[in-house]
Short mmCIF file of C-alpha atoms in Angstrom, two decimals:
data_model
loop_
_atom_site.label_atom_id
_atom_site.label_comp_id
_atom_site.label_asym_id
_atom_site.label_seq_id
_atom_site.Cartn_x
_atom_site.Cartn_y
_atom_site.Cartn_z
CA LEU A 1 28.75 -4.20 1.52
CA TYR A 2 30.41 -7.04 -0.40
CA GLY A 3 31.67 -8.53 2.84
CA PHE A 4 28.18 -8.42 4.32
CA LEU A 5 26.73 -10.13 1.26
CA HIS A 6 29.51 -12.74 1.28
CA ASP A 7 29.51 -13.53 4.99
CA GLU A 8 25.92 -13.03 6.09
CA ILE A 9 23.58 -13.24 3.12
CA GLN A 10 25.03 -15.80 0.70
CA PRO A 11 24.78 -18.70 3.20
CA LYS A 12 21.05 -17.99 3.62
CA LEU A 13 20.64 -18.37 -0.14
CA ASN A 14 22.80 -21.50 -0.37
CA LEU A 15 25.45 -19.53 -2.26
CA SER A 16 29.16 -19.72 -1.53
CA GLY A 17 32.46 -18.42 -2.82
CA ASP A 18 33.67 -15.07 -4.10
CA LEU A 19 30.75 -14.18 -6.32
CA ASP A 20 30.18 -11.22 -8.60
CA TYR A 21 27.08 -9.05 -8.51
CA ARG A 22 25.43 -6.73 -10.97
CA VAL A 23 23.87 -3.70 -9.31
CA PHE A 24 20.77 -1.84 -10.51
CA LEU A 25 19.19 1.28 -9.01
CA LEU A 26 15.42 0.89 -8.68
CA HIS A 27 12.83 3.63 -8.64
CA ALA A 28 11.49 3.95 -5.11
CA SER A 29 11.05 6.42 -2.28
CA ASN A 30 14.20 5.24 -0.50
CA SER A 31 17.50 4.36 -2.12
CA VAL A 32 16.62 0.88 -3.32
CA PHE A 33 18.97 -1.36 -5.30
CA LEU A 34 18.74 -4.75 -6.98
CA TYR A 35 21.76 -7.04 -6.59
CA GLU A 36 21.97 -9.92 -9.09
CA GLU A 37 24.55 -12.66 -8.68
CA THR A 38 26.02 -13.18 -12.15
CA ARG A 39 26.16 -16.99 -12.26
CA SER A 40 23.05 -18.18 -10.43
CA LEU A 41 21.09 -15.00 -11.29
CA ARG A 42 19.78 -14.97 -7.71
CA ARG A 43 18.49 -11.53 -6.83
CA ILE A 44 18.43 -9.51 -3.61
CA ILE A 45 16.77 -6.18 -2.84
CA GLY A 46 18.71 -3.66 -0.77
CA LYS A 47 17.05 -0.65 0.88
CA PHE A 48 19.21 2.11 2.37
CA TYR A 49 17.26 4.15 4.90
CA TYR A 50 20.03 6.69 5.46
CA CYS A 51 21.36 8.69 2.53
CA GLY A 52 23.19 11.44 4.38
CA GLY A 53 20.53 14.08 4.79
CA GLU A 54 18.06 12.38 7.10
CA ASN A 55 18.01 11.97 10.85
CA ARG A 56 20.21 8.93 11.43
CA ALA A 57 18.35 7.80 14.54
CA ALA A 58 15.01 8.00 12.74
CA ALA A 59 16.43 6.09 9.78
CA HIS A 60 17.69 3.36 12.11
CA ALA A 61 14.30 3.14 13.80
CA THR A 62 12.61 2.74 10.41
CA LEU A 63 15.05 -0.01 9.44
CA GLU A 64 14.40 -1.91 12.66
CA GLN A 65 10.66 -1.39 12.33
CA GLU A 66 10.41 -2.77 8.81
CA PHE A 67 12.66 -5.72 9.63
CA ALA A 68 10.44 -6.55 12.61
CA ASN A 69 7.25 -6.02 10.59
CA LEU A 70 8.34 -8.42 7.85
CA LYS A 71 9.24 -11.09 10.40
CA TYR A 72 5.99 -10.61 12.32
CA ILE A 73 3.65 -10.92 9.33
CA ARG A 74 5.58 -13.92 8.02
CA SER A 75 5.14 -15.54 11.44
CA LEU A 76 1.37 -15.36 10.93
CA GLY A 77 1.62 -17.77 8.01
CA PHE A 78 2.49 -15.41 5.16
CA CYS A 79 5.45 -17.53 4.09
CA GLY A 80 6.26 -20.96 2.74
CA ASN A 81 4.16 -22.55 0.03
CA GLY A 82 0.81 -20.88 0.75
CA MET A 83 -1.07 -18.49 -1.51
CA HIS A 84 -0.09 -15.44 0.54
CA TYR A 85 3.52 -14.45 0.91
CA ILE A 86 5.55 -11.63 2.47
CA ALA A 87 9.10 -11.05 1.24
CA ARG A 88 11.71 -12.69 3.45
CA PRO A 89 14.10 -10.31 5.24
CA LEU A 90 17.63 -11.62 4.80
CA GLY A 91 19.55 -9.26 7.03
CA ARG A 92 20.18 -5.71 8.17
CA ASN A 93 23.31 -3.68 8.79
CA ALA A 94 23.08 -0.31 10.50
CA ALA A 95 26.72 0.52 9.70
CA LEU A 96 25.99 0.36 5.95
CA ASN A 97 23.73 3.42 5.88
CA GLU A 98 20.95 1.55 7.67
CA LEU A 99 20.70 -1.22 5.07
CA LEU A 100 17.92 -3.81 4.85
CA LEU A 101 18.36 -6.77 2.50
CA GLU A 102 15.40 -8.91 1.50
CA GLU A 103 14.70 -11.52 -1.11
CA TYR A 104 13.62 -10.50 -4.58
CA CYS A 105 10.10 -11.69 -5.38
CA TYR A 106 8.84 -12.45 -8.86
CA GLY A 107 5.34 -11.64 -10.04
CA GLU A 108 3.21 -9.15 -11.95
CA SER A 109 2.37 -5.96 -10.07
CA LEU A 110 -1.21 -4.84 -9.56
CA SER A 111 -0.43 -1.69 -11.55
CA SER A 112 0.59 -3.84 -14.52
CA VAL A 113 -2.54 -5.98 -14.16
CA ILE A 114 -4.80 -2.90 -14.15
CA ARG A 115 -3.14 -1.39 -17.22
CA ARG A 116 -3.22 -4.71 -19.08
CA SER A 117 -6.88 -5.21 -18.23
CA ILE A 118 -7.77 -1.74 -19.54
CA GLN A 119 -5.59 -1.83 -22.65
CA ASN A 120 -6.64 -5.36 -23.67
CA SER A 121 -10.32 -4.92 -22.74
CA ASP A 122 -9.98 -7.90 -20.40
CA PRO A 123 -12.09 -7.19 -17.29
CA GLY A 124 -11.94 -10.84 -16.22
CA LEU A 125 -8.21 -10.54 -15.55
CA LEU A 126 -8.66 -7.67 -13.11
CA PHE A 127 -11.73 -9.16 -11.45
CA TYR A 128 -9.80 -12.38 -10.76
CA LYS A 129 -6.73 -10.68 -9.34
CA LEU A 130 -8.86 -8.39 -7.17
CA THR A 131 -10.49 -11.52 -5.74
CA ALA A 132 -7.01 -12.74 -4.86
CA LEU A 133 -6.02 -9.41 -3.31
CA ALA A 134 -9.24 -9.18 -1.29
CA PHE A 135 -8.47 -12.62 0.16
CA PHE A 136 -4.91 -11.56 1.00
CA LEU A 137 -5.91 -8.33 2.75
CA SER A 138 -8.84 -9.83 4.62
CA ARG A 139 -6.54 -12.55 5.93
CA LEU A 140 -3.94 -9.99 7.01
CA HIS A 141 -6.55 -7.85 8.74
CA ASN A 142 -8.59 -10.64 10.32
CA ARG A 143 -5.51 -12.35 11.74
CA THR A 144 -4.40 -9.16 13.48
CA THR A 145 -7.60 -7.87 15.09
CA GLN A 146 -7.13 -6.05 18.38
CA PRO A 147 -9.53 -5.40 21.26
CA GLY A 148 -11.50 -2.19 21.59
CA ASN A 149 -12.52 0.35 19.00
CA VAL A 150 -10.41 1.99 16.34
CA ASP A 151 -8.99 5.46 17.06
CA PHE A 152 -10.13 7.55 14.09
CA ASN A 153 -8.11 10.62 15.12
CA PRO A 154 -4.89 9.67 13.26
CA ALA A 155 -6.83 9.30 9.99
CA VAL A 156 -8.33 12.75 10.58
CA HIS A 157 -4.94 14.34 11.30
CA TYR A 158 -3.56 12.63 8.19
CA ALA A 159 -6.29 14.16 6.03
CA HIS A 160 -5.76 17.65 7.44
CA GLY A 161 -2.04 17.31 6.67
CA ILE A 162 -2.72 16.41 3.04
CA ILE A 163 -5.08 19.38 2.70
CA ARG A 164 -2.48 21.75 4.13
CA THR A 165 0.14 20.47 1.68
CA LEU A 166 -2.21 20.96 -1.28
CA ALA A 167 -2.97 24.50 -0.11
CA GLU A 168 0.68 25.40 0.49
CA ARG A 169 1.54 24.33 -3.05
CA GLY A 170 -1.22 26.51 -4.48
CA TRP A 171 -3.19 23.58 -5.87
CA ILE A 172 -6.45 24.33 -4.05
CA SER A 173 -8.10 27.68 -3.35
CA GLU A 174 -8.75 29.03 0.12
CA HIS A 175 -12.44 28.23 -0.31
CA ARG A 176 -11.74 24.62 -1.31
CA THR A 177 -9.18 24.29 1.50
CA ASN A 178 -11.75 25.34 4.07
CA ARG A 179 -14.38 23.09 2.53
CA PHE A 180 -12.11 20.04 2.64
CA HIS A 181 -11.25 20.72 6.29
CA GLU A 182 -14.97 21.10 7.02
CA LEU A 183 -15.82 17.80 5.35
CA VAL A 184 -13.15 15.97 7.33
CA HIS A 185 -14.58 17.49 10.52
CA PHE A 186 -18.04 16.21 9.62
CA TRP A 187 -16.66 12.68 9.17
CA HIS A 188 -14.89 12.95 12.52
CA ASP A 189 -18.27 13.20 14.25
CA ARG A 190 -19.81 10.13 12.61
CA PRO A 191 -20.01 7.19 15.06
CA GLU A 192 -19.40 4.51 12.42
CA MET A 193 -15.86 5.84 11.89
CA TRP A 194 -15.02 4.75 15.44
CA SER A 195 -17.00 1.51 15.50
CA ASP A 196 -14.74 -1.22 14.09
CA CYS A 197 -11.92 -2.93 15.91
CA PRO A 198 -8.35 -1.95 15.03
CA VAL A 199 -6.29 -4.26 12.83
CA THR A 200 -2.76 -4.29 11.50
CA VAL A 201 -2.77 -2.59 8.10
CA HIS A 202 -0.15 -2.79 5.38
CA GLY A 203 0.08 1.00 5.52
CA ASP A 204 1.15 1.56 1.92
CA ALA A 205 -1.36 -0.50 -0.06
CA THR A 206 -0.53 0.88 -3.50
CA PRO A 207 -0.53 -1.17 -6.73
CA GLU A 208 3.27 -1.34 -6.88
CA ASN A 209 3.43 -3.10 -3.52
CA PHE A 210 1.46 -6.19 -4.54
CA LEU A 211 2.62 -8.89 -6.94
CA PHE A 212 0.59 -11.74 -8.38
CA GLY A 213 1.73 -15.22 -9.22
CA ASP A 214 -0.35 -18.07 -10.59
CA GLY A 215 -3.95 -18.40 -9.50
CA LEU A 216 -4.73 -16.61 -6.25
CA HIS A 217 -1.08 -16.26 -5.22
CA VAL A 218 -0.32 -12.77 -3.82
CA ILE A 219 3.04 -11.40 -2.66
CA SER A 220 3.70 -8.18 -0.78
CA PHE A 221 6.57 -6.25 0.81
CA ASP A 222 7.46 -2.69 1.86
CA LEU A 223 5.97 -2.82 5.36
CA GLU A 224 7.74 0.17 6.88
CA ARG A 225 4.40 2.03 7.26
CA MET A 226 2.56 -0.89 8.83
CA ARG A 227 0.45 0.21 11.79
CA SER A 228 -2.70 -0.36 13.81
CA ALA A 229 -5.69 1.32 12.16
CA ASP A 230 -9.10 0.83 10.58
CA ARG A 231 -8.99 -1.87 7.88
CA LEU A 232 -10.36 0.80 5.54
CA PHE A 233 -6.93 2.49 5.64
CA ASP A 234 -5.78 -0.20 3.20
CA VAL A 235 -9.09 -0.83 1.45
CA GLY A 236 -9.73 2.87 0.80
CA ARG A 237 -6.24 3.39 -0.59
CA LEU A 238 -6.64 0.56 -3.07
CA THR A 239 -10.07 1.72 -4.24
CA ALA A 240 -8.74 5.25 -4.75
CA GLU A 241 -5.87 3.82 -6.79
CA LEU A 242 -8.35 1.89 -8.94
CA ALA A 243 -10.32 5.07 -9.62
CA HIS A 244 -7.08 6.91 -10.44
CA PHE A 245 -5.86 4.24 -12.87
CA PHE A 246 -9.16 4.24 -14.75
CA MET A 247 -9.15 8.04 -14.89
CA LEU A 248 -5.62 8.00 -16.24
CA TYR A 249 -5.76 5.09 -18.68
CA ALA A 250 -9.45 4.84 -19.59
CA GLY A 251 -10.41 8.49 -19.21
CA ASN A 252 -13.30 7.73 -16.85
CA ARG A 253 -13.09 6.92 -13.15
CA PHE A 254 -16.63 5.54 -13.17
CA CYS A 255 -15.34 2.61 -15.23
CA ALA A 256 -13.61 1.52 -12.02
CA GLU A 257 -16.86 1.16 -10.08
CA PRO A 258 -17.64 -2.48 -11.04
CA PHE A 259 -14.12 -3.44 -9.96
CA ILE A 260 -14.34 -1.49 -6.71
CA GLY A 261 -17.68 -3.10 -5.89
CA HIS A 262 -16.28 -6.54 -6.73
CA PHE A 263 -13.22 -5.97 -4.53
CA LEU A 264 -15.37 -4.89 -1.56
CA TRP A 265 -17.78 -7.81 -2.02
CA GLU A 266 -14.94 -10.33 -2.22
CA TYR A 267 -13.26 -8.78 0.82
CA SER A 268 -16.54 -9.02 2.74
CA CYS A 269 -16.99 -12.72 2.02
CA HIS A 270 -14.32 -13.51 4.61
CA PHE A 271 -16.59 -12.37 7.46
CA PRO A 272 -19.33 -14.41 9.17
CA ASP A 273 -22.03 -12.06 7.82
CA ARG A 274 -20.96 -10.98 4.35
CA VAL A 275 -23.82 -8.54 3.77
CA SER A 276 -23.39 -6.75 7.11
CA ALA A 277 -19.63 -6.50 6.57
CA PHE A 278 -20.15 -5.09 3.07
CA ARG A 279 -22.56 -2.46 4.37
CA ALA A 280 -20.27 -1.41 7.23
CA ILE A 281 -17.27 -1.14 4.92
CA SER A 282 -19.25 0.77 2.30
CA ARG A 283 -20.37 3.36 4.87
CA ARG A 284 -16.79 4.19 5.82
CA LEU A 285 -15.24 3.84 2.37
CA PRO A 286 -16.07 7.33 0.96
CA TYR A 287 -13.90 9.00 3.59
CA TYR A 288 -10.85 6.81 3.08
CA MET A 289 -11.26 6.80 -0.69
CA GLY A 290 -11.63 10.59 -0.71
CA ILE A 291 -8.54 11.34 1.34
CA ASN A 292 -6.51 8.92 -0.76
CA LEU A 293 -7.59 10.63 -3.97
CA MET A 294 -6.27 13.82 -2.37
CA ARG A 295 -3.07 11.98 -1.47
CA ILE A 296 -2.61 10.94 -5.10
CA ALA A 297 -3.29 14.53 -6.23
CA ARG A 298 -0.43 15.66 -3.99
CA ASN A 299 2.12 14.18 -6.43
CA ASN A 300 3.88 16.96 -8.32
CA TYR A 301 4.14 15.21 -11.70
CA PHE A 302 0.47 15.56 -12.67
CA THR A 303 -0.89 18.29 -14.91
CA TRP A 304 -3.06 20.97 -13.35
CA ASP A 305 -6.17 19.66 -15.11
CA TYR A 306 -5.65 16.06 -14.05
CA ARG A 307 -4.95 17.08 -10.46
CA GLN A 308 -8.22 19.00 -10.40
CA MET A 309 -10.02 15.89 -11.69
CA LEU A 310 -8.60 13.94 -8.77
CA LEU A 311 -9.60 16.64 -6.30
CA ASN A 312 -13.10 16.87 -7.73
CA ALA A 313 -13.44 13.12 -7.33
CA ALA A 314 -12.18 13.39 -3.74
CA SER A 315 -14.72 16.09 -2.99
CA GLU A 316 -17.54 13.99 -4.44
CA CYS A 317 -16.52 11.03 -2.27
CA LEU A 318 -16.32 13.05 0.92
CA LYS A 319 -19.62 14.84 0.29
CA GLY A 320 -21.49 11.86 -1.11
CA GLY A 321 -20.73 9.64 1.84
CA LEU A 322 -22.33 12.14 4.21
CA GLN A 323 -25.72 12.04 2.52
#
């Protein structure tokens, strides 16, 4: 690893010589480390996709996919001195447990912004940063539109998979399991769910994967789940996360509604007909928000009572949107 840093990565960062690095393990789904050069304090993120127990070929494919995804989105203008930025991939090395190295990006995460807004009673902070994020996501989506209509089937299969996991872990009853499957089936038959064009979505649009700089500056990374889908795949995940954060830190998910509405309205302003876009997005949102509340409830570190609050909210979204 040191040889790879020395020979391949340091020249890209204008660093030279036999340098020393401090190494920190970061909390993430993969084995992710922070490497800090001790003199310049330059930082690098390293992601190991193979840790010994996974399928090596699949891990290699994921490494190559994320490397390509980062380069592709940066090629669309998400680099340089603009407001919207995707982390720069510095290199990859399959021999080092399928390692990806990318630049470390500075900024305040969306999760930190939400908590700070709630704890300091500062709604203006969150409104402003959601305006920035809406601009970022609309630009990503609108620059990657594809011909034809979106295939809604993968989003349906994804929902059924989440429901099965919740049932297998004993977190929902047989009656609720059947009801959730039924609701997903109802959404499957709604024509608006198939009506939009596909776009490239971030794929893991959670608050930890977006950083904010000054003004409207937004930074993102972690594109291994990037795919072609309905734009609501990202939008619905973020709105579900907003509801979750307000449930967790303010005790009331309905306190998130002004922020969700603001985010959708700001996202819609980047279309020729803002009102029509807002209406179309709002019709599809309850499904994507509902399944993402179920996805959040799937985490095993929540209490039983809080998980049921999330599932009740998911049920209300899925049912309410059908009325």
